[in-house]
Short mmCIF file of C-alpha atoms in Angstrom, two decimals:
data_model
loop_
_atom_site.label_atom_id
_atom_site.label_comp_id
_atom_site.label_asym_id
_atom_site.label_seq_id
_atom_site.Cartn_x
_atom_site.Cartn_y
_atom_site.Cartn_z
CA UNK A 25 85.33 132.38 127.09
CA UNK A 26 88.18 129.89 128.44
CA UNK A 27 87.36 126.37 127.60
CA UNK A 28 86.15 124.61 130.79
CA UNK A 29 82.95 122.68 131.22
CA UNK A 30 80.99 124.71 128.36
CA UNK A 31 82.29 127.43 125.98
CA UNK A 32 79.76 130.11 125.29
CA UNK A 33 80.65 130.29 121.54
CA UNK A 34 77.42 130.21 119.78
CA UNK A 35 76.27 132.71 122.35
CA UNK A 36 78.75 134.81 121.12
CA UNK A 37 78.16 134.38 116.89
CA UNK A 38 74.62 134.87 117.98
CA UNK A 39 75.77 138.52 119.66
CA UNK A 40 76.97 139.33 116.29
CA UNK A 41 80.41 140.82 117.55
CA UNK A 42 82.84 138.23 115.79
CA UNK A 43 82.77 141.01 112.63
CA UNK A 44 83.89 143.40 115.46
CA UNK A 45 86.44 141.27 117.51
CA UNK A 46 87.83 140.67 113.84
CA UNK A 47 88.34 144.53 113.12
CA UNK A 48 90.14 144.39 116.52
CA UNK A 49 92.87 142.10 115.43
CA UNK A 50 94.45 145.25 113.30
CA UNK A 51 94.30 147.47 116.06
CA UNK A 52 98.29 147.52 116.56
CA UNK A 53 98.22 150.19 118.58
CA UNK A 54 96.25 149.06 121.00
CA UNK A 55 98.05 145.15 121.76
CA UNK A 56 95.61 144.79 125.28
CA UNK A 57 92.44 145.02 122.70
CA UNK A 58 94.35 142.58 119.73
CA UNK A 59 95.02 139.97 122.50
CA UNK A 60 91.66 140.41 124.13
CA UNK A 61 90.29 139.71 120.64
CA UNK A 62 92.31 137.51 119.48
CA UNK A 63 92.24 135.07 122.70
CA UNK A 64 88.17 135.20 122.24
CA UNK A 65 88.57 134.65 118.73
CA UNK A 66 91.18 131.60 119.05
CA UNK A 67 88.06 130.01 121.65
CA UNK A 68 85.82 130.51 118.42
CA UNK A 69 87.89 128.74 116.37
CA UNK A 70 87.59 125.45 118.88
CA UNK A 71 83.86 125.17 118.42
CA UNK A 72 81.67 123.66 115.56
CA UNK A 73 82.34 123.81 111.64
CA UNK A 74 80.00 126.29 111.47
CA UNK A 75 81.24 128.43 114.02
CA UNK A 76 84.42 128.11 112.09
CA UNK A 77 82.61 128.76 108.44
CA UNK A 78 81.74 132.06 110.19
CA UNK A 79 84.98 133.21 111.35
CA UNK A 80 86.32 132.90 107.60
CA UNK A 81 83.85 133.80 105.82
CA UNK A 82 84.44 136.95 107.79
CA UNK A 83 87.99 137.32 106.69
CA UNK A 84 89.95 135.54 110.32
CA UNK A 85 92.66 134.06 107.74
CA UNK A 86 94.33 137.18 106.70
CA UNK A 87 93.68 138.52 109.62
CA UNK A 88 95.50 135.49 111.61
CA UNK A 89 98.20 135.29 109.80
CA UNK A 90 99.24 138.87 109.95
CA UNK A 91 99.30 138.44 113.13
CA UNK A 92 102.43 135.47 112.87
CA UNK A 93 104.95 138.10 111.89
CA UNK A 94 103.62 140.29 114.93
CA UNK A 95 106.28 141.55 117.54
CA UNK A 96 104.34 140.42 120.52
CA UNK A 97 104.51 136.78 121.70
CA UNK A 98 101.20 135.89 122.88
CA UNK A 99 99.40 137.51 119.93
CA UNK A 100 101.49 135.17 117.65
CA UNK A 101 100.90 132.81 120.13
CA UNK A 102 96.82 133.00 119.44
CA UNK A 103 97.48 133.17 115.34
CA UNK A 104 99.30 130.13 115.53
CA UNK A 105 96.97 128.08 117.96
CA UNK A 106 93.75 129.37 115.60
CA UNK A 107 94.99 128.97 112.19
CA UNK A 108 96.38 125.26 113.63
CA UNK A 109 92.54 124.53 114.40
CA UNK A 110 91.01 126.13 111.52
CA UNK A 111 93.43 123.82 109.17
CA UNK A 112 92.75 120.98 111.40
CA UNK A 113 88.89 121.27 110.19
CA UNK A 114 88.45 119.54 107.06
CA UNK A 115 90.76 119.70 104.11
CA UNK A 116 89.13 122.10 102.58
CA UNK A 117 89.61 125.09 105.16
CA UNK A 118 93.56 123.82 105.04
CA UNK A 119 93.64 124.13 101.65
CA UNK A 120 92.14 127.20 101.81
CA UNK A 121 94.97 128.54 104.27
CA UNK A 122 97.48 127.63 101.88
CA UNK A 123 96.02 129.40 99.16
CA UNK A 124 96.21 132.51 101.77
CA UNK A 125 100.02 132.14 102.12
CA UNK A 126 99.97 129.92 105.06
CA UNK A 127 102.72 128.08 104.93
CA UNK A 128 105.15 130.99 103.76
CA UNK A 129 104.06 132.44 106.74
CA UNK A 130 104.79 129.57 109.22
CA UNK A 131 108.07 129.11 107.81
CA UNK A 132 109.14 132.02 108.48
CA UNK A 133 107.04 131.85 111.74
CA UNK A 134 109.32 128.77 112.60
CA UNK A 135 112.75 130.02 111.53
CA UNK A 136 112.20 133.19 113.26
CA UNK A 137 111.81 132.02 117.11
CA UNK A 138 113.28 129.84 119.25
CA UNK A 139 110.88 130.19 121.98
CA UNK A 140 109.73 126.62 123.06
CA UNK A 141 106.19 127.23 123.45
CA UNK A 142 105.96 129.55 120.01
CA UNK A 143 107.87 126.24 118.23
CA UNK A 144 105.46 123.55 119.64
CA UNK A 145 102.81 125.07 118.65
CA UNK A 146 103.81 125.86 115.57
CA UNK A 147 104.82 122.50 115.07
CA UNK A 148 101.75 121.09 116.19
CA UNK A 149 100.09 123.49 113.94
CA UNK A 150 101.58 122.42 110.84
CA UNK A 151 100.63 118.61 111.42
CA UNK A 152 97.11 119.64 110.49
CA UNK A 153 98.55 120.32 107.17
CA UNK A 154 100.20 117.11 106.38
CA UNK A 155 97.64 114.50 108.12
CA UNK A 156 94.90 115.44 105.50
CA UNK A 157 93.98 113.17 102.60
CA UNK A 158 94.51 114.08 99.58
CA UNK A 159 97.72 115.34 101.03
CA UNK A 160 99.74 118.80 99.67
CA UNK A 161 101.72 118.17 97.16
CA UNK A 162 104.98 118.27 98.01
CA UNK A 163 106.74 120.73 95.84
CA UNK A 164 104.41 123.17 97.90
CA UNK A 165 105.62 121.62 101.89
CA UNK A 166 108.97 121.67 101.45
CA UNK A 167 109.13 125.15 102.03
CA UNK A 168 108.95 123.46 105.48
CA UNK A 169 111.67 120.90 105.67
CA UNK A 170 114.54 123.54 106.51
CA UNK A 171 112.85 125.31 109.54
CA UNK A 172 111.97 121.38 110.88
CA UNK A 173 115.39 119.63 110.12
CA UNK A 174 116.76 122.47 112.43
CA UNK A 175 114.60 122.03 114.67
CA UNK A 176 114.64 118.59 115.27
CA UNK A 177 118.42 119.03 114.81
CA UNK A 178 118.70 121.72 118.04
CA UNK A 179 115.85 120.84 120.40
CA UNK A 180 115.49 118.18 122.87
CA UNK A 181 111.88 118.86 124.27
CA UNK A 182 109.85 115.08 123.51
CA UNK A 183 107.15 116.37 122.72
CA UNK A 184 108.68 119.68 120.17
CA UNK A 185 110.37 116.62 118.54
CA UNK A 186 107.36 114.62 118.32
CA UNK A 187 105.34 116.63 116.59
CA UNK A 188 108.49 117.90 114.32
CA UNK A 189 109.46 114.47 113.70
CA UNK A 190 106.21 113.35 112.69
CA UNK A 191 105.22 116.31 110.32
CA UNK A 192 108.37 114.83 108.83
CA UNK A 193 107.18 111.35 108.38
CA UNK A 194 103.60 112.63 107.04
CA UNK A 195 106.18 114.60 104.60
CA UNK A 196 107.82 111.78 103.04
CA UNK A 197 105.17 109.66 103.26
CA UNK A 198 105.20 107.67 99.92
CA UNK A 199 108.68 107.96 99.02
CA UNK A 200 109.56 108.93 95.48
CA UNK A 201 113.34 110.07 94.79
CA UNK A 202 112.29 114.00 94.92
CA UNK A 203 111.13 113.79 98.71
CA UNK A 204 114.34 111.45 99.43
CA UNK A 205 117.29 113.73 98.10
CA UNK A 206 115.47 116.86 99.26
CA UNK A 207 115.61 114.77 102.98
CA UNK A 208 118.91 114.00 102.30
CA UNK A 209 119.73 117.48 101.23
CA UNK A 210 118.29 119.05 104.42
CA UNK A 211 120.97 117.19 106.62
CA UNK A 212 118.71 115.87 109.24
CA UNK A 213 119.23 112.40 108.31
CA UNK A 214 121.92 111.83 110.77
CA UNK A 215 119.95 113.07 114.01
CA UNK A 216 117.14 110.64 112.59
CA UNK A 217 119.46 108.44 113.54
CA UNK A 218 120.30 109.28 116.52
CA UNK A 219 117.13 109.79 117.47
CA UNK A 220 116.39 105.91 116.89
CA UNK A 221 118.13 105.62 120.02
CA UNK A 222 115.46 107.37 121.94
CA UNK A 223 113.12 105.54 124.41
CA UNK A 224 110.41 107.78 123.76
CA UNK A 225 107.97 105.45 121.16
CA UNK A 226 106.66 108.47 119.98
CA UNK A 227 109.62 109.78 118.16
CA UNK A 228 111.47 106.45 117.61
CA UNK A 229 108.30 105.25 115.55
CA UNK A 230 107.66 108.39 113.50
CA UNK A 231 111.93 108.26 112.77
CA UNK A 232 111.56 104.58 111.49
CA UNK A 233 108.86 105.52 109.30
CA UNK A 234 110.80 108.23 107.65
CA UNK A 235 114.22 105.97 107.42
CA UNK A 236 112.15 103.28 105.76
CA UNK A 237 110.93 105.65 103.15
CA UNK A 238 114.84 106.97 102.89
CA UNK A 239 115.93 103.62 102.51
CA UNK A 240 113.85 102.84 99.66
CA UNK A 241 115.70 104.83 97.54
CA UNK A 242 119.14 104.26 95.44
CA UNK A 243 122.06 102.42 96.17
CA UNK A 244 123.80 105.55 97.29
CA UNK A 245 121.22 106.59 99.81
CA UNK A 246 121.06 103.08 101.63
CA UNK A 247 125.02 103.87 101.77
CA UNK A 248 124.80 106.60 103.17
CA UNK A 249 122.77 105.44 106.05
CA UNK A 250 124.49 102.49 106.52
CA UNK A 251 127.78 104.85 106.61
CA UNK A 252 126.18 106.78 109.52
CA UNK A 253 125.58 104.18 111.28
CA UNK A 254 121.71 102.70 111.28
CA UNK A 255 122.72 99.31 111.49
CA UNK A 256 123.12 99.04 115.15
CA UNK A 257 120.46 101.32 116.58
CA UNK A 258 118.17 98.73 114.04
CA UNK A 259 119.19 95.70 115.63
CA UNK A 260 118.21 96.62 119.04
CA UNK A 261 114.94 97.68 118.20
CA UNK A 262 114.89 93.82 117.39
CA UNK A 263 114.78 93.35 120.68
CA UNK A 264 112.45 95.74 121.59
CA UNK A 265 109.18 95.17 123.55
CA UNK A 266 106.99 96.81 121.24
CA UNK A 267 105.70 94.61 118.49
CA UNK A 268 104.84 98.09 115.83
CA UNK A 269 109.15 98.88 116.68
CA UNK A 270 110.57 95.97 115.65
CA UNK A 271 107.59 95.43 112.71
CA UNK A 272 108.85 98.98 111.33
CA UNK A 273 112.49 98.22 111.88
CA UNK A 274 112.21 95.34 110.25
CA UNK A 275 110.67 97.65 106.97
CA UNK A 276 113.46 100.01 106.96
CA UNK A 277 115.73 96.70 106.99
CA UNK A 278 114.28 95.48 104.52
CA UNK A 279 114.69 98.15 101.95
CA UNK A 280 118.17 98.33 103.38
CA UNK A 281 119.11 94.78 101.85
CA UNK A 282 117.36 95.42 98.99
CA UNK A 283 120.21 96.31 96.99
CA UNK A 284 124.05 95.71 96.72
CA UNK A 285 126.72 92.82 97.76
CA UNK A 286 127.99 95.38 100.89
CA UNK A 287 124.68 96.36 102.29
CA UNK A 288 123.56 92.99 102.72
CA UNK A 289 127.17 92.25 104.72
CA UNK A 290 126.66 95.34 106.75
CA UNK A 291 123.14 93.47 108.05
CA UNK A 292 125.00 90.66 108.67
CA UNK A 293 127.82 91.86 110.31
CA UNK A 294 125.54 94.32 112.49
CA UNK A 295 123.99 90.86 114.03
CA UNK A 296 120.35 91.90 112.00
CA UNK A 297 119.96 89.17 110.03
CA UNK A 298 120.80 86.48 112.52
CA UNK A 299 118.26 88.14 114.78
CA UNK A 300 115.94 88.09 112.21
CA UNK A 301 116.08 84.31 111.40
CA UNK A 302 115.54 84.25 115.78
CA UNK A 303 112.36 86.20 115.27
CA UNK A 304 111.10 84.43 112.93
CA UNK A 305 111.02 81.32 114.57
CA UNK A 306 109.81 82.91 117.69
CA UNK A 307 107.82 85.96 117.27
CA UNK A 308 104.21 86.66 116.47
CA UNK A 309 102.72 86.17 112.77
CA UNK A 310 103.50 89.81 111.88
CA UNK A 311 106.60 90.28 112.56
CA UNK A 312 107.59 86.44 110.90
CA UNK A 313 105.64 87.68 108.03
CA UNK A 314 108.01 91.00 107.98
CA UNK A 315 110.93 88.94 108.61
CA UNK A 316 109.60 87.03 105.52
CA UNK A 317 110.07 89.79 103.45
CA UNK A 318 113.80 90.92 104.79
CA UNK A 319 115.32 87.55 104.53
CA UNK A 320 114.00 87.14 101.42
CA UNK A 321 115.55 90.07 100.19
CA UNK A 322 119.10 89.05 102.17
CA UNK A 323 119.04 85.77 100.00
CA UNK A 324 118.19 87.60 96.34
CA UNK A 325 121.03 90.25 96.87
CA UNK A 326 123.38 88.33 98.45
CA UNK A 327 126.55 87.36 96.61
CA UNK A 328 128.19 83.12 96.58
CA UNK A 329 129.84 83.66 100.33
CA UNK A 330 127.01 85.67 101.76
CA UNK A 331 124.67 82.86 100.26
CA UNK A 332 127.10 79.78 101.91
CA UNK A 333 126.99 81.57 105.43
CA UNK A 334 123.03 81.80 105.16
CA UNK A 335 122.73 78.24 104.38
CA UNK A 336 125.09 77.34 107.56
CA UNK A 337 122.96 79.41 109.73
CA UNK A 338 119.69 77.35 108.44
CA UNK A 339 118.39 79.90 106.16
CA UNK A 340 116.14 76.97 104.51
CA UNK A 341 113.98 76.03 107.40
CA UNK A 342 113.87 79.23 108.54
CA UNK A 343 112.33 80.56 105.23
CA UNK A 344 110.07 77.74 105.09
CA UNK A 345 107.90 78.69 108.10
CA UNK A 346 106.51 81.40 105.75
CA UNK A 347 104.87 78.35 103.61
CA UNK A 348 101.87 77.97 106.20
CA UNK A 349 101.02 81.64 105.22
CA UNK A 350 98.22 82.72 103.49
CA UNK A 351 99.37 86.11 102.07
CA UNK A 352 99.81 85.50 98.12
CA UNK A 353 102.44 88.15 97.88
CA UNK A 354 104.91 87.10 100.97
CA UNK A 355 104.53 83.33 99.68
CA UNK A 356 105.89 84.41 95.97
CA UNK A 357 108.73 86.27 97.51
CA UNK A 358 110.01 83.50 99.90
CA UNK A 359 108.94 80.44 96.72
CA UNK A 360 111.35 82.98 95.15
CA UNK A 361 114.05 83.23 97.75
CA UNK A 362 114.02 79.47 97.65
CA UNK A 363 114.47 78.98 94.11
CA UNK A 364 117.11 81.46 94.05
CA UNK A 365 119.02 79.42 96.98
CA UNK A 366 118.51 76.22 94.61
CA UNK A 367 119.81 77.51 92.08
CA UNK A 368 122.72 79.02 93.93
CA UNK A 369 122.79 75.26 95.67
CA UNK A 370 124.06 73.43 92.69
CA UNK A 371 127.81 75.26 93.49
CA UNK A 372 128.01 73.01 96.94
CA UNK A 373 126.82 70.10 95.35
CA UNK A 374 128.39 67.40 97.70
CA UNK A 375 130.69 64.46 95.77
CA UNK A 376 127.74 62.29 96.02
CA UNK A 377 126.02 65.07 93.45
CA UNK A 378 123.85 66.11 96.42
CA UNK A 379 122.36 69.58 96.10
CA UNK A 380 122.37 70.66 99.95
CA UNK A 381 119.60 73.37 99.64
CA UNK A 382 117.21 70.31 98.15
CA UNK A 383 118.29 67.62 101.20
CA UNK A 384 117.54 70.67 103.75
CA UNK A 385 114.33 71.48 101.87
CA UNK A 386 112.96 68.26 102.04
CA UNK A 387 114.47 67.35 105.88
CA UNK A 388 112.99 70.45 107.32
CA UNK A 389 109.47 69.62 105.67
CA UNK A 390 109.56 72.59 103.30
CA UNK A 391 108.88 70.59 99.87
CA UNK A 392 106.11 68.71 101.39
CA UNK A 393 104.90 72.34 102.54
CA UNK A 394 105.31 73.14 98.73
CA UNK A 395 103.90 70.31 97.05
CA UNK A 396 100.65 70.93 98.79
CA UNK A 397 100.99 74.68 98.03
CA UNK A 398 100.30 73.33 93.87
CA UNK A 399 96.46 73.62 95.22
CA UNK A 400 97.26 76.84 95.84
CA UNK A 401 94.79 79.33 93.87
CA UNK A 402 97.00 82.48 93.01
CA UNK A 403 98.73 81.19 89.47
CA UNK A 404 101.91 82.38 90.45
CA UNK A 405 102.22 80.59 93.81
CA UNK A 406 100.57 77.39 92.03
CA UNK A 407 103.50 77.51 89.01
CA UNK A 408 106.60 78.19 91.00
CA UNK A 409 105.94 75.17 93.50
CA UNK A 410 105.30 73.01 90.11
CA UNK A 411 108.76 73.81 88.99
CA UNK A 412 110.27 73.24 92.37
CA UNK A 413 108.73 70.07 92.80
CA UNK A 414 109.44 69.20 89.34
CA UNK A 415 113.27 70.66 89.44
CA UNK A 416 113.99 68.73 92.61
CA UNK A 417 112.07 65.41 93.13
CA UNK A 418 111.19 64.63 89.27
CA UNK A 419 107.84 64.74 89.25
CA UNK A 420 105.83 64.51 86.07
CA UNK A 421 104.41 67.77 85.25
CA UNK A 422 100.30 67.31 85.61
CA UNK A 423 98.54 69.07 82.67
CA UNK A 424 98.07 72.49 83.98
CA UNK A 425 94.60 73.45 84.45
CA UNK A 426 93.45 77.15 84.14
CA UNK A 427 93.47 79.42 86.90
CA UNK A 428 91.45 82.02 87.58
CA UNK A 429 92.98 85.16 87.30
CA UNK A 430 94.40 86.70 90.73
CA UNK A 431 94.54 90.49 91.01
CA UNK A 432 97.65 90.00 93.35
CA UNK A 433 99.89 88.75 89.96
CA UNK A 434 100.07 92.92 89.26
CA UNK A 435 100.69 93.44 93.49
CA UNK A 436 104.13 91.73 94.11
CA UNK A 437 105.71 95.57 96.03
CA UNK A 438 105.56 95.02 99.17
CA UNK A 439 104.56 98.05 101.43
CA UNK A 440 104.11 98.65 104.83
CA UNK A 441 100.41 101.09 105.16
#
């Protein structure tokens, strides 16, 4: 029956033993006969949709998950390798484990070993529960978040920690405050953290996901990240080789200067957003797109001082590189950012009654970039450069012809899929 070049399995349903092999599986006096069965059965569960339609409409899922509480390792060894494939199926045989008690089980499955092979599988197992669409709802996984915030909190195996980390990330996928303080709550959010630190991609990029998700919730949350220290492990994925890294870092940062006077001067004092005015001058059109979006944020949050020390390290011509774009939504947010430092402009106004932000927006090139954007099709984009043109050079308003309405108007969140 082992797996090799072809597995007899429909051989085998055609035999008409599974019902048998199935009986087997309570035989708990006899463990060489449940093993036997069970390893046969487990090869089943690897084949076809039908083969698997036949194990459960036999009655395997009980069965299985019996056997997770059993005393013997390499019978809850099978259970947790078949029921992983069975849920892995289609959406409907994983719901259909969770109506058996599934994930009650496996929680207790997890929290009950620390046996590396029992955990990775079990781990691995539980993935096939959270990669599904339409995903659980998560008032019925988070059963699971204790047993895999200690996990990822004890082990150090890459590849136990990959598949914990990212059964996490499928978790919180999403956001919403309820998934955020039960995170919080769990107290893994520190070895996240750590764990950015890591060289493996694997778990660095499923822990960014999950901080970005954290970060995008209150005040006190980003503070409490910041207070453990994100900032620095953040700025030197910056630097890192991997485009997706520094895209996703540059997410969670993001969301992290999204919010009060302090956050945004632990980004600056953390080096972030001076490496993020770098990128954006030098790095591909993603990742100047995402730096869009930070900086953006920076200059809307930031307070007079923050604002002065931004315009000294070029903010303006930095933000107007975004203006060759095409994206509607990142060219409202940085039209935005740059009537905000306007605004904020008039308090330097030189003797001469010079607003600086206005002379560096028209030396760099940005309100020619701007005037042309008034062809611009998206109402939005077309009525902010009219008043910035109009605010800053005098121009006559034209009469304002009708646009067509743009379904981006109601899509101004920005989100990282």
């Amino acid at each position: 029956m082992a797996k090799e070049q072809k597995t007899p399995i429909q051989e085998l349903v055609d035999s008409g033993t599974i019902s048998r092999l199935i009986e087997f599986l309570d035989a708990k006096d006899q463990t060489k006969i449940q093993f036997e069965a069970s390893w046969i059965l487990t090869n089943v569960a690897t084949g076809s949709s039908e083969h698997i339609q036949c194990l459960t409409e036999k009655g395997i899922i009980p069965k299985f998950i019996n056997l997770l509480q059993s005393e013997h390792k390499h019978l809850k060894d099978q259970a947790v390798w078949a029921l992983g494939n069975i849920a892995g199926e289609s959406e409907a045989y994983r719901d259909l484990l969770v109506k058996c008690g599934m994930l009650q089980a496996l929680q207790v499955f997890l929290s009950s070993t620390e046996e590396l092979g029992l955990l990775k599988n079990g781990c691995w197992a539980f993935t096939n529960f959270v990669r599904g669409t339409p995903s659980i709802k998560f008032e019925k996984l988070q059963i699971m978040l204790p047993p895999l915030s200690i996990i990822i909190c004890r082990e150090t195996d890459k590849d136990l920690l990959i598949d914990a980390v990212w059964s996490l990330t499928y978790m919180i996928d999403g956001g919403g405050i309820e998934k955020i303080e039960a995170f919080f709550a769990s107290g893994v959010v520190p070895r996240l953290v750590d764990l950015l630190k890591d060289g493996s991609l694997g778990v660095a990029l499923a822990t960014l996901k999950i901080l970005g998700n954290l970060a995008s919730g209150t005040d006190k949350h980003v503070q409490i990240l910041l207070d453990i220290g994100i900032a620095a492990p953040l700025c030197s994925i910056l630097s890192n080789p991997k485009s997706n890294m520094r895209k996703e870092a540059i997410w969670v940062i993001s969301n992290l200067s999204a919010g009060k006077h302090e956050h945004i001067q632990a980004m600056i004092d953390s080096g972030i957003i001076k490496r993020l005015m770098e990128l954006m001058r030098t790095d591909v059109y993603d990742i100047r797109l995402e730096c869009g979006w930070a900086l953006s944020n920076t200059v809307n949050y930031s307070n007079l001082k923050q604002t002065e020390w931004l315009l000294n390290m070029d903010i303006v011509s930095t933000l107007t590189r975004v203006l060759s774009f095409q994206e509607a939504r990142i060219l409202s947010v940085v039209l935005g950012a740059i009537e905000k430092l306007l605004e904020r402009g008039i308090k330097f106004t030189t003797k001469e009654g010079v607003n600086p932000v206005a002379l560096a927006l028209d030396e760099c090139g940005g309100l020619t970039a701007i005037e042309k954007l008034q062809l611009h099709p998206n109402t939005i984009i077309y009525k902010k450069c009219i008043k910035i043109v109009e605010d800053n050079v005098g121009v006559e308003e034209e009469e304002m012809t009708d646009k067509p309405a743009d379904p981006l108007e109601m899509l101004m969140t920005h989100q990282i899929v």
